[in-house]
PDB file of C-alpha atoms in Angstrom:
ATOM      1  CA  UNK A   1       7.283   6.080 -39.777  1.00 81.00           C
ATOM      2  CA  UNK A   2       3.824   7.634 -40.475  1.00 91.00           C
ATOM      3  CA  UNK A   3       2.091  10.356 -38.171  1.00 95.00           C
ATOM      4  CA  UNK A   4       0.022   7.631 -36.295  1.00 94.00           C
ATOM      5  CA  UNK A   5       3.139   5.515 -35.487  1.00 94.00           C
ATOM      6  CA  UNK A   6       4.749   9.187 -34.692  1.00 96.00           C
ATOM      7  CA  UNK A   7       2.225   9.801 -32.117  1.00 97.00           C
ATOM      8  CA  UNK A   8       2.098   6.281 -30.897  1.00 96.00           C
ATOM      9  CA  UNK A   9       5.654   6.749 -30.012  1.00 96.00           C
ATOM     10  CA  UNK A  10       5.253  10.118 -28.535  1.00 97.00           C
ATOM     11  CA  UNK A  11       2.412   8.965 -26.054  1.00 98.00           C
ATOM     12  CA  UNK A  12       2.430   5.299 -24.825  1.00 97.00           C
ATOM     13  CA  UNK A  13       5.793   3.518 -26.079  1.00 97.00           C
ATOM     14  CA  UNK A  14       8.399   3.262 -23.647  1.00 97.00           C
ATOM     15  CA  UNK A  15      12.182   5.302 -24.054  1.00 95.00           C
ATOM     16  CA  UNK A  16      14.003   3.545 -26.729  1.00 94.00           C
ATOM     17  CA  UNK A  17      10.756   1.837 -27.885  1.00 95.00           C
ATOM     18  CA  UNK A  18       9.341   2.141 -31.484  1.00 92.00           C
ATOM     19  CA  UNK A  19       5.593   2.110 -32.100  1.00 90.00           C
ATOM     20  CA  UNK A  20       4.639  -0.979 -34.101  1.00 87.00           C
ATOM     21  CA  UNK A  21       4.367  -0.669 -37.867  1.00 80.00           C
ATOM     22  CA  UNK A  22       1.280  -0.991 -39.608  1.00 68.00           C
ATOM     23  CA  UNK A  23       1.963  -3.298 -42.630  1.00 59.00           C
ATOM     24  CA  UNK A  24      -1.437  -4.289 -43.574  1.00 54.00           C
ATOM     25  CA  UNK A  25      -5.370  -4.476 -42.281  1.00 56.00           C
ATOM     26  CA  UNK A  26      -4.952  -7.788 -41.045  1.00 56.00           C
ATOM     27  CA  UNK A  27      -2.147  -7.283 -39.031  1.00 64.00           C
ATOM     28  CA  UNK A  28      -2.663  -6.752 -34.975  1.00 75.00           C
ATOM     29  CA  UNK A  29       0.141  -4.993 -33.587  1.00 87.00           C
ATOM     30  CA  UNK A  30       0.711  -4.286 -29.881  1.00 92.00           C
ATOM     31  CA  UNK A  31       2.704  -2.476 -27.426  1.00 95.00           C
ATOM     32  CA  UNK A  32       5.006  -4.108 -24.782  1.00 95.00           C
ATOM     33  CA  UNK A  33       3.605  -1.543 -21.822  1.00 97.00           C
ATOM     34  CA  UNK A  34       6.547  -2.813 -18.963  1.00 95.00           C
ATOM     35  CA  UNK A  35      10.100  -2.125 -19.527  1.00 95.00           C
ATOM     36  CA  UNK A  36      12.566  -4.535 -18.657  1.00 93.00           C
ATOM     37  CA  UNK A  37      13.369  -3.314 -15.354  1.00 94.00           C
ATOM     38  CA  UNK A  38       9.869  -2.926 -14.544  1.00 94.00           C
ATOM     39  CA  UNK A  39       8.737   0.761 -15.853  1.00 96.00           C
ATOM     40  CA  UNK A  40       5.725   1.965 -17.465  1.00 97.00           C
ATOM     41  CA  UNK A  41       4.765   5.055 -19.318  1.00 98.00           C
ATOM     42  CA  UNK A  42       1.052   4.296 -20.315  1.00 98.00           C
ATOM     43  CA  UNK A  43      -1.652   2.974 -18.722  1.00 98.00           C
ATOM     44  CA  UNK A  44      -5.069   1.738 -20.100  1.00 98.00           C
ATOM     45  CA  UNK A  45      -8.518   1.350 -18.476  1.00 97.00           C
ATOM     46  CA  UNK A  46     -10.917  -1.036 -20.466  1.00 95.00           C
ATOM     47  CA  UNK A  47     -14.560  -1.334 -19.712  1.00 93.00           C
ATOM     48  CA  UNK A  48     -15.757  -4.022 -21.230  1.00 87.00           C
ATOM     49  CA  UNK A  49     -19.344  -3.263 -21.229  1.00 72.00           C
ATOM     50  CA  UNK A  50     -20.483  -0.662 -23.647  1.00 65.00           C
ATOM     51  CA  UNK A  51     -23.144   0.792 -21.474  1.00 68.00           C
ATOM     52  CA  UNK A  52     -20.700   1.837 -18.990  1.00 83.00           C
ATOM     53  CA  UNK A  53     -20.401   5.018 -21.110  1.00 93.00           C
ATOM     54  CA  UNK A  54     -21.317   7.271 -18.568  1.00 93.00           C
ATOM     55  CA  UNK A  55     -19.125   5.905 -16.041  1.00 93.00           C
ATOM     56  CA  UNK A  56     -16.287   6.199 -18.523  1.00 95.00           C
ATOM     57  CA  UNK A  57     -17.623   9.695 -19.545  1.00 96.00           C
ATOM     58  CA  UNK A  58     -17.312  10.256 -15.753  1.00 96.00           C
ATOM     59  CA  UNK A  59     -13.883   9.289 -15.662  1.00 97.00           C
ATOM     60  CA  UNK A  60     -12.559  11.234 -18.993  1.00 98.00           C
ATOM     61  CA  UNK A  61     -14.305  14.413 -17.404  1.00 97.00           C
ATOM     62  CA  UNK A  62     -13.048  13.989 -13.687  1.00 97.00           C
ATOM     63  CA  UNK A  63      -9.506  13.419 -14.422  1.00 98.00           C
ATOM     64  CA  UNK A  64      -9.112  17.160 -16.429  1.00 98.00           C
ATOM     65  CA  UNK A  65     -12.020  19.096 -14.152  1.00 97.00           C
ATOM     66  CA  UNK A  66     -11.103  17.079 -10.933  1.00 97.00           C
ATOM     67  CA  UNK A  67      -7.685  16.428 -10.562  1.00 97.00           C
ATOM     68  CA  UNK A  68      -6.271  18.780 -13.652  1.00 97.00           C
ATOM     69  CA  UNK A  69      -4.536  16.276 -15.850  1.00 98.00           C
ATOM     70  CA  UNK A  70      -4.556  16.371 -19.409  1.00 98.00           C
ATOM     71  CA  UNK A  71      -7.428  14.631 -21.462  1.00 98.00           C
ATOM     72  CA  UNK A  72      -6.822  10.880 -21.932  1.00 98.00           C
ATOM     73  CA  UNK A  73      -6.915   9.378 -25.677  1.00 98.00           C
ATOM     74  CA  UNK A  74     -10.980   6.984 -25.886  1.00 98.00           C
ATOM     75  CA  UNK A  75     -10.963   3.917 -28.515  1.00 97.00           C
ATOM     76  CA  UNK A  76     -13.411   1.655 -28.948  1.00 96.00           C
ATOM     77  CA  UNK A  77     -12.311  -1.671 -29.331  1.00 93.00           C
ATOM     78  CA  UNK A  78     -14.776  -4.804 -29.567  1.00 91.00           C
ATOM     79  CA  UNK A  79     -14.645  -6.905 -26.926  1.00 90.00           C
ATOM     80  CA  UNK A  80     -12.695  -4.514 -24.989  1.00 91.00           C
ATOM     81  CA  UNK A  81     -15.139  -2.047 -24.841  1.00 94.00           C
ATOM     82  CA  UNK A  82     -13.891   1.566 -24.847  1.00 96.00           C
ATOM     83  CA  UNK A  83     -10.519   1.757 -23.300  1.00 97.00           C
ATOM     84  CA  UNK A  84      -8.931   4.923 -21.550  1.00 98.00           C
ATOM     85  CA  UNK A  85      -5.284   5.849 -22.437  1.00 98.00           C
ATOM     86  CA  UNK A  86      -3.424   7.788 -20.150  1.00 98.00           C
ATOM     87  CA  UNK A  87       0.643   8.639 -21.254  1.00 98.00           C
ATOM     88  CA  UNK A  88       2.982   9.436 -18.484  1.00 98.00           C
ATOM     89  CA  UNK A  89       5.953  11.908 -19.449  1.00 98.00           C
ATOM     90  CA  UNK A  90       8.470   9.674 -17.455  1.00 97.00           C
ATOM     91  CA  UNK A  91       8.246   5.820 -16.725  1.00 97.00           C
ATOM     92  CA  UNK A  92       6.957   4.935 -13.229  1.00 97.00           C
ATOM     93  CA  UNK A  93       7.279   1.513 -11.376  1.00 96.00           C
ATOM     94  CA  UNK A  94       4.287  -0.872 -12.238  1.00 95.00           C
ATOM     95  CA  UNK A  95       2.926  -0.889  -9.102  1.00 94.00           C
ATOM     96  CA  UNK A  96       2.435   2.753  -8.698  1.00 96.00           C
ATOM     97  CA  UNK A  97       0.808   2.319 -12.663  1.00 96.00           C
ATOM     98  CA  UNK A  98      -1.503   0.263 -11.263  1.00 95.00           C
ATOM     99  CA  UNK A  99      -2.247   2.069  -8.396  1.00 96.00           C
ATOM    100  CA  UNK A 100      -3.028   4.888 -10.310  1.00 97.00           C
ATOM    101  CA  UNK A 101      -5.886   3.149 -12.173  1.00 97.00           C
ATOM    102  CA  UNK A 102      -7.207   1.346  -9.204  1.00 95.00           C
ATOM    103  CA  UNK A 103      -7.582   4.918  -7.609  1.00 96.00           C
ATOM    104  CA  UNK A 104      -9.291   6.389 -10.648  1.00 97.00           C
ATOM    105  CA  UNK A 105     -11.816   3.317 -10.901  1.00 94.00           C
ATOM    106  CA  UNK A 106     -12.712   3.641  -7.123  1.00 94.00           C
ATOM    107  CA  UNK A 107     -13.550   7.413  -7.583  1.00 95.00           C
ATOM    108  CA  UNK A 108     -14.891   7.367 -11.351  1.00 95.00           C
ATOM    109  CA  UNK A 109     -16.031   3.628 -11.889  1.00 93.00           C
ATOM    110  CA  UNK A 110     -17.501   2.419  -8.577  1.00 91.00           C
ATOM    111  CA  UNK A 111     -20.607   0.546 -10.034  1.00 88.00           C
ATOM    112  CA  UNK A 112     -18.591  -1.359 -13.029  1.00 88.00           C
ATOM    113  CA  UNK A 113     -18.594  -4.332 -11.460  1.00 87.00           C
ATOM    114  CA  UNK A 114     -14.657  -5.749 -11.519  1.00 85.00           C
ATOM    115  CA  UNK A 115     -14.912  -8.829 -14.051  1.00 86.00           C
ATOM    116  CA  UNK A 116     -15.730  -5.478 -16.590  1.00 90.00           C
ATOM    117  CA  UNK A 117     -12.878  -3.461 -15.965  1.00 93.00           C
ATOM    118  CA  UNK A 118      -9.093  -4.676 -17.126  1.00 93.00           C
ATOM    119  CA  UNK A 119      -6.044  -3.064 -16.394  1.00 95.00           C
ATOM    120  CA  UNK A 120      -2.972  -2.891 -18.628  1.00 96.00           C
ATOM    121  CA  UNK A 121      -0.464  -3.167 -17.761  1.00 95.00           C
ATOM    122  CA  UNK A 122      -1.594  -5.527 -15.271  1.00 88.00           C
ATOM    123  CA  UNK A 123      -1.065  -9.085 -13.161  1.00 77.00           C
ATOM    124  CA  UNK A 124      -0.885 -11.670 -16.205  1.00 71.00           C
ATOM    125  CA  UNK A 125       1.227 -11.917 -19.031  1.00 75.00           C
ATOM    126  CA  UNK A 126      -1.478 -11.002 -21.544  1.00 78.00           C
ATOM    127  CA  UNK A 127      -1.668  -8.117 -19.757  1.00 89.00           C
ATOM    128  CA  UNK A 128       1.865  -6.461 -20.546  1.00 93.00           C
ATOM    129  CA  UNK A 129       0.350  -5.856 -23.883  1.00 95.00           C
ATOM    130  CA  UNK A 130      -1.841  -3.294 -25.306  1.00 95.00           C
ATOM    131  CA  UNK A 131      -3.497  -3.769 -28.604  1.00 93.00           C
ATOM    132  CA  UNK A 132      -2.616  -0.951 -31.697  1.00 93.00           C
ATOM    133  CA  UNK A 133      -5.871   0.978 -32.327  1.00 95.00           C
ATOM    134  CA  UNK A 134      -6.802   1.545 -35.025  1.00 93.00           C
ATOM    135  CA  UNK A 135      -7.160  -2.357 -35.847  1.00 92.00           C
ATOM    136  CA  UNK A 136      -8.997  -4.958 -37.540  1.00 91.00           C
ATOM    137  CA  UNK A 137     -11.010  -6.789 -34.667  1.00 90.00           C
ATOM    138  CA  UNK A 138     -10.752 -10.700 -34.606  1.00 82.00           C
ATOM    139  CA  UNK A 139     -13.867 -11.087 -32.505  1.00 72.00           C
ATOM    140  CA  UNK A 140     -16.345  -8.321 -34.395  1.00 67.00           C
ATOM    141  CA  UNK A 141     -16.758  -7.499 -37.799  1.00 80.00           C
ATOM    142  CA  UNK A 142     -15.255  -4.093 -37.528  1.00 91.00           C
ATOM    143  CA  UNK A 143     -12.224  -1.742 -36.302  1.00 94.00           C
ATOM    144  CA  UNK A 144     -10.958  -0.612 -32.959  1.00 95.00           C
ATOM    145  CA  UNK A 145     -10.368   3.039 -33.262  1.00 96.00           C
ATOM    146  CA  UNK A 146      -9.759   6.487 -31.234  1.00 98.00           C
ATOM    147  CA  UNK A 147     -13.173   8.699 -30.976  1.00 97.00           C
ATOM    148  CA  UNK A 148     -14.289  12.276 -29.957  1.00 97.00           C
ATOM    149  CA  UNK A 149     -14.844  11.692 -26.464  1.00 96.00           C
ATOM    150  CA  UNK A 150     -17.921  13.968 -27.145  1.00 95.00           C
ATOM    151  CA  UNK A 151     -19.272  10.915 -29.190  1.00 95.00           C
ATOM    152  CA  UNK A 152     -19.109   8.153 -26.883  1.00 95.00           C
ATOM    153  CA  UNK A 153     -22.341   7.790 -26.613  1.00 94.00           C
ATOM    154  CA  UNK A 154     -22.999   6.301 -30.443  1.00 94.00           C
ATOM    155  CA  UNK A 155     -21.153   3.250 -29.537  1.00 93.00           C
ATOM    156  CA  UNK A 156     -22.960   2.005 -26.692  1.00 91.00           C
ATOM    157  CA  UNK A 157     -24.591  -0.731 -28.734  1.00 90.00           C
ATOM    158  CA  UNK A 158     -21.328  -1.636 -31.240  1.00 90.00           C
ATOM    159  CA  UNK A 159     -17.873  -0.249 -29.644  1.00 92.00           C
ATOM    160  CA  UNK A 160     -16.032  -0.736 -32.573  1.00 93.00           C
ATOM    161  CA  UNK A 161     -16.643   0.957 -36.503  1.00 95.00           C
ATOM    162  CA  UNK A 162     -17.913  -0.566 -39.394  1.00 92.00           C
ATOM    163  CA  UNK A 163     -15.051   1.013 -41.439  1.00 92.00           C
ATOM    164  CA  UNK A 164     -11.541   1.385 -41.221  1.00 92.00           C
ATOM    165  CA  UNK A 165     -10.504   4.371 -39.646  1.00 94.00           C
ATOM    166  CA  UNK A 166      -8.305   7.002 -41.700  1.00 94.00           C
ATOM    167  CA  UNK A 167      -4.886   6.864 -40.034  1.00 93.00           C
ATOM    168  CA  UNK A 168      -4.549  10.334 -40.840  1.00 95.00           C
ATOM    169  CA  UNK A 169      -7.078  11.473 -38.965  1.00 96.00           C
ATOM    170  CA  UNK A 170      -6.635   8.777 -35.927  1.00 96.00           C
ATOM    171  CA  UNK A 171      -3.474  10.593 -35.850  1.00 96.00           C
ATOM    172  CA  UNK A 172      -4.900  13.852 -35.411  1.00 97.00           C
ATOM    173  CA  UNK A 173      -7.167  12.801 -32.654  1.00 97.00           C
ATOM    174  CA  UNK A 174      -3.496  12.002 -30.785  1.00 98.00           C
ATOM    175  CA  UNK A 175      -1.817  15.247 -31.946  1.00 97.00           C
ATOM    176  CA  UNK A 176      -3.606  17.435 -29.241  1.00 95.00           C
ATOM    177  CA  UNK A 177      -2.797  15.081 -26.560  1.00 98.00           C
ATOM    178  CA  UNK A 178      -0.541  15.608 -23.562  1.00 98.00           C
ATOM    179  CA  UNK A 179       1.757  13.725 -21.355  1.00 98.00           C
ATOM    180  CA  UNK A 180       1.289  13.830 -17.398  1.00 98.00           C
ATOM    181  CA  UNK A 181       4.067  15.081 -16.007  1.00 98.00           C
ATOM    182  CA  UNK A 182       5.341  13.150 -13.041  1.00 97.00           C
ATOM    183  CA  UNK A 183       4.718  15.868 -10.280  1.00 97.00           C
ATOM    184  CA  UNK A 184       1.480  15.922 -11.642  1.00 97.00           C
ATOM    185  CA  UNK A 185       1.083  12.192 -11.343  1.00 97.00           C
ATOM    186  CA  UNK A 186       2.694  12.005  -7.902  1.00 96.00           C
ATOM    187  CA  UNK A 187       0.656  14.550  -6.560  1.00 96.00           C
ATOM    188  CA  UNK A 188      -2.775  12.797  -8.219  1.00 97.00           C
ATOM    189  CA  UNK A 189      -1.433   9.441  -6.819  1.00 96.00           C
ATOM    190  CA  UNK A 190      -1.350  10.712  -3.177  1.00 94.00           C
ATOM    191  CA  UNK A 191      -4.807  12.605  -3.555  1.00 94.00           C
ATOM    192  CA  UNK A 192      -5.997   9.007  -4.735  1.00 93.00           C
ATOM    193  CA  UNK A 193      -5.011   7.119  -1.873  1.00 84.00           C
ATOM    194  CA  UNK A 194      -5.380   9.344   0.942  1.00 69.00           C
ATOM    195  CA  UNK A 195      -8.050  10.113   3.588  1.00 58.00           C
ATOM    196  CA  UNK A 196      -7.376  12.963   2.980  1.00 45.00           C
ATOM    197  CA  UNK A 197      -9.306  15.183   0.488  1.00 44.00           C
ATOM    198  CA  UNK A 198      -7.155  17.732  -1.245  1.00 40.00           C
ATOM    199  CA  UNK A 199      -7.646  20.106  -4.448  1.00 39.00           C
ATOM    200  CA  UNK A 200      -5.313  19.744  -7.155  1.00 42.00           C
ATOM    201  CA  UNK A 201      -2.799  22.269  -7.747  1.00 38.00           C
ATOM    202  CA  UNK A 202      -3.485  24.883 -10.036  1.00 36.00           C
ATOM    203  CA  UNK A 203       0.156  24.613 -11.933  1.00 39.00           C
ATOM    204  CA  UNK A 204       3.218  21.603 -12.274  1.00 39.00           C
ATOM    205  CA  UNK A 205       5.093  23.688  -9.364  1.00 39.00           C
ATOM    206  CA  UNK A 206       2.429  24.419  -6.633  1.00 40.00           C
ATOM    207  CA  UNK A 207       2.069  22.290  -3.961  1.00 41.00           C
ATOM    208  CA  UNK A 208      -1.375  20.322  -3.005  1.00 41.00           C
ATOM    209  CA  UNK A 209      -3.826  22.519  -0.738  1.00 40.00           C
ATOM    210  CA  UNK A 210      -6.130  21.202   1.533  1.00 39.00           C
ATOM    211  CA  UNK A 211      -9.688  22.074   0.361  1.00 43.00           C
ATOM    212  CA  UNK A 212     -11.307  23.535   3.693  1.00 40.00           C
ATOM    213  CA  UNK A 213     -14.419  24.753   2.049  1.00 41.00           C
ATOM    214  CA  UNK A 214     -15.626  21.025   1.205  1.00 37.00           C
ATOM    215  CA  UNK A 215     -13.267  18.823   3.574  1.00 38.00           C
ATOM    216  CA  UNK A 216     -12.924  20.535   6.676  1.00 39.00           C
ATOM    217  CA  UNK A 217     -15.039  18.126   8.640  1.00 38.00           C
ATOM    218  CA  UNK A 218     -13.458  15.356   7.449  1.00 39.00           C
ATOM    219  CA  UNK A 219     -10.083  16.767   7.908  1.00 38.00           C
ATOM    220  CA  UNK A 220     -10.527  17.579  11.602  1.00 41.00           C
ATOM    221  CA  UNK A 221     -12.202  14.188  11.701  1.00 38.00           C
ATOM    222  CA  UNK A 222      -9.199  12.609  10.331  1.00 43.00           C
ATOM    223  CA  UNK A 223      -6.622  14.552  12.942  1.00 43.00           C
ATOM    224  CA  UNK A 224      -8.873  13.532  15.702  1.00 41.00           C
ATOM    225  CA  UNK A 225      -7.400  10.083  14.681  1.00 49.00           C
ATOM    226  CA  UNK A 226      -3.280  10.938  14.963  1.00 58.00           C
ATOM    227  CA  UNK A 227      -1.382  12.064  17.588  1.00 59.00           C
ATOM    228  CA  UNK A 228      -0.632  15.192  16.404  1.00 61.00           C
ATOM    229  CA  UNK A 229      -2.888  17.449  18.008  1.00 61.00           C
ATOM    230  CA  UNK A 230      -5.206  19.926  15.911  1.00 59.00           C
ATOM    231  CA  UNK A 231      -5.672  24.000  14.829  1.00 61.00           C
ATOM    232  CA  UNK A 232      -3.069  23.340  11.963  1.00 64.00           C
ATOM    233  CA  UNK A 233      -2.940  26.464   9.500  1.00 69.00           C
ATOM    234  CA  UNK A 234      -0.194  25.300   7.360  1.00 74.00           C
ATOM    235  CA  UNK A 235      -0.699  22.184   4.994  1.00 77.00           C
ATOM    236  CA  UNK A 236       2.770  21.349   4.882  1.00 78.00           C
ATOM    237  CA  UNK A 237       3.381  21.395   8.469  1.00 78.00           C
ATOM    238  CA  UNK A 238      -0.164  19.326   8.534  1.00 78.00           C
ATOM    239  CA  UNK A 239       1.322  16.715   6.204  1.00 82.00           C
ATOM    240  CA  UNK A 240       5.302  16.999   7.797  1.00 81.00           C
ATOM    241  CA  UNK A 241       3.050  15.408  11.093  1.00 81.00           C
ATOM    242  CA  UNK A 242       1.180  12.725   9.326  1.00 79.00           C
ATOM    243  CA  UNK A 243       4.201  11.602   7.897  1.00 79.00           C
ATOM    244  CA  UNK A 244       6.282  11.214  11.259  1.00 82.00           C
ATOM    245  CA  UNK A 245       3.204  10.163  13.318  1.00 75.00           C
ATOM    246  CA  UNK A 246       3.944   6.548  14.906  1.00 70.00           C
ATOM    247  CA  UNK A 247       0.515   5.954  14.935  1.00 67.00           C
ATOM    248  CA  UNK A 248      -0.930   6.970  11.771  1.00 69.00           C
ATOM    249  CA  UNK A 249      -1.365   3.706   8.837  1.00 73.00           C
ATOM    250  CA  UNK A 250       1.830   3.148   6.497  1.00 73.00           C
ATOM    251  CA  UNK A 251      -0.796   4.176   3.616  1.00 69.00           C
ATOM    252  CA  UNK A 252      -1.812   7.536   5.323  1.00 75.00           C
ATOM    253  CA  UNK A 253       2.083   7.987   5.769  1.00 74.00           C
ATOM    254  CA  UNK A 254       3.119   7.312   2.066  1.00 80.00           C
ATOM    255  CA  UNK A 255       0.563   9.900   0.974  1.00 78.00           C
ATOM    256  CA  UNK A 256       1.706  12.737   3.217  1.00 77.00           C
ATOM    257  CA  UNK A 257       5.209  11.737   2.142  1.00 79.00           C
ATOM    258  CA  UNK A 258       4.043  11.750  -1.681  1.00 82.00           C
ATOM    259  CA  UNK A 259       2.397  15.039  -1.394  1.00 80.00           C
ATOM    260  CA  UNK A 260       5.248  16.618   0.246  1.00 77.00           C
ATOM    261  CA  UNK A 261       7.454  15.329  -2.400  1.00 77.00           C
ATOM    262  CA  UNK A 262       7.121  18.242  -5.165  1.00 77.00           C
ATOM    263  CA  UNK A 263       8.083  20.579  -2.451  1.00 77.00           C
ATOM    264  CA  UNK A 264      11.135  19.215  -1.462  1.00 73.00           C
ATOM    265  CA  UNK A 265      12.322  18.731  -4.888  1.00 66.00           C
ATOM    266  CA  UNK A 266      11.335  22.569  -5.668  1.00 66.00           C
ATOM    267  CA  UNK A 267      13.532  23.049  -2.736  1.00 69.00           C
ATOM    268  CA  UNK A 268      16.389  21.197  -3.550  1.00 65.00           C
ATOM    269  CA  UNK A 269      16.393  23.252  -6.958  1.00 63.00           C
ATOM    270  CA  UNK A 270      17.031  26.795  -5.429  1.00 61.00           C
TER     271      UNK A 270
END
C-alpha cells in the first residue's frame, strides 16, 4: 500500500475497508461510501459548475471559522466540478450523512441551483460510489486531483489538470487532514437543523452555547413560540424544555435532544 492509498484509508474508507489500488493511469477506482448495514464515514459535496468557486470557498472557510471542524480535503474533478470531502472519525447512519450536507449547502451554497450540487453518498445507486482522485478523467482530457484550497480559483475555467498529479504529493495534501469526531458532528448536525442559532463549542467536551450577542432576538422570538415560558439563563435547562415541550415540531425536538447529547454522555462518564 502506498502513502496515497494509506491516507485514503485513514480518511474516507469505511472500518475493515481497503482503499482501492492504483494499478495503472487508466484505471478508475472508487470507494463503496455505505456499509452494509447502512453506515458512512465520508461524505462528498460536488458542484458541478466551476464558477461556483466562491460558494465552495464559502463552504471550505465556514465549516473551520463557523462551526470549528477540521478543513475538508478540495479535488477537482471534470465533470464533477470541485468536490468537498469531509471524513467522519466513526460511521454514522446515511440519513444523518445526508443531512449533514443538506445543512451545509443551505447555509454555504444557497444560490447553486440543485441540478449543480450532488451528494455522495446519496439516493441512487451511482451514488454509493465516490470516484479515486487523483484519476484519469473519461469525459476531459485531464486528471481529477486534490488542490490547495488557497488555489481554487485557477480552475474555474478547467476543474481538472493537464498533468497527472504526483501521488506523493496528493498524499501530502491528505496527511494534514483530520477526522470529525462524532460529538463534533452531532453537535454541528443539531446547529444545522435548528431554529435555533448556537456557537460552536470551543473544544470536543464543551457543550453548545447559545450565542446571545447575535441571536438573542431570535431566541426570545423562538420561545415566544413553545410553551415553556421565557427569562431562561441556563442553555441546558433552555434545551431540557424544548425537548419535552408537547407543542414544539419533532425537528425542533430532535435538535434540543442532539445538542444535549454530549452532555449526557460526559455525564454518564464520571
Amino acid at each position: 500500500m502506498n502513502k496515497l492509498e494509506s491516507e485514503l484509508q485513514r480518511l474516507y474508507c469505511l472500518p475493515g475497508q481497503e482503499a482501492p489500488s492504483f494499478i495503472s493511469d487508466i484505471d478508475n477506482p472508487s470507494i463503496n461510501l455505505i456499509s452494509a448495514t447502512g453506515l458512512v464515514r465520508c461524505c462528498v459535496v460536488s458542484a458541478e459548475k466551476g464558477g461556483d468557486w466562491e460558494s465552495v470557498a464559502a463552504l471550505y472557510q465556514g465549516v473551520q471559522e463557523d462551526l470549528d471542524l477540521p478543513a475538508p480535503a478540495i479535488s477537482v474533478s471534470g465533470k464533477e466540478g470541485y468536490q468537498v470531502w469531509f471524513s467522519l472519525a466513526e460511521p454514522v447512519i446515511w440519513q444523518k450523512a445526508r443531512d449533514f450536507m443538506l445543512g451545509l449547502c443551505r447555509k454555504y451554497l444557497p444560490e447553486t441551483k440543485t441540478a449543480q450540487l450532488k451528494f455522495r453518498p446519496g439516493d441512487e445507486g451511482e451514488l454509493r460510489f465516490v470516484s479515486v482522485v487523483p484519476a484519469r478523467l473519461k469525459t476531459a482530457d485531464g486528471w481529477s486531483a486534490y488542490i490547495d484550497p488557497s488555489m481554487g480559483s485557477m480552475f474555474v475555467e478547467e476543474t481538472w489538470l493537464e498533468m497527472a498529479p504526483s501521488l506523493d504529493k496528493q498524499a501530502g495534501m491528505l496527511a494534514g487532514l483530520e477526522s470529525i469526531k462524532l460529538c463534533d458532528f452531532q453537535r454541528v448536525l443539531a446547529v444545522l437543523s435548528s431554529p435555533i442559532e448556537m456557537k460552536p463549542s470551543l473544544s470536543e467536551h464543551s457543550p453548545p452555547i447559545l450565542n446571545n450577542d447575535s441571536c438573542s432576538m431570535q431566541l426570545h422570538s423562538t420561545v415566544s413560540l413553545l410553551n415553556i415560558g421565557s427569562g431562561f439563563n441556563d442553555p441546558k435547562q433552555f434545551l431540557l424544555a424544548v425537548m419535552n415541550d408537547a407543542s414544539a415540531t419533532a425537528d425542533q425536538r430532535i435538535a434540543a435532544a442532539i445538542a444535549l447529547l454530549p452532555i449526557f454522555e460526559k455525564a454518564s462518564e464520571q
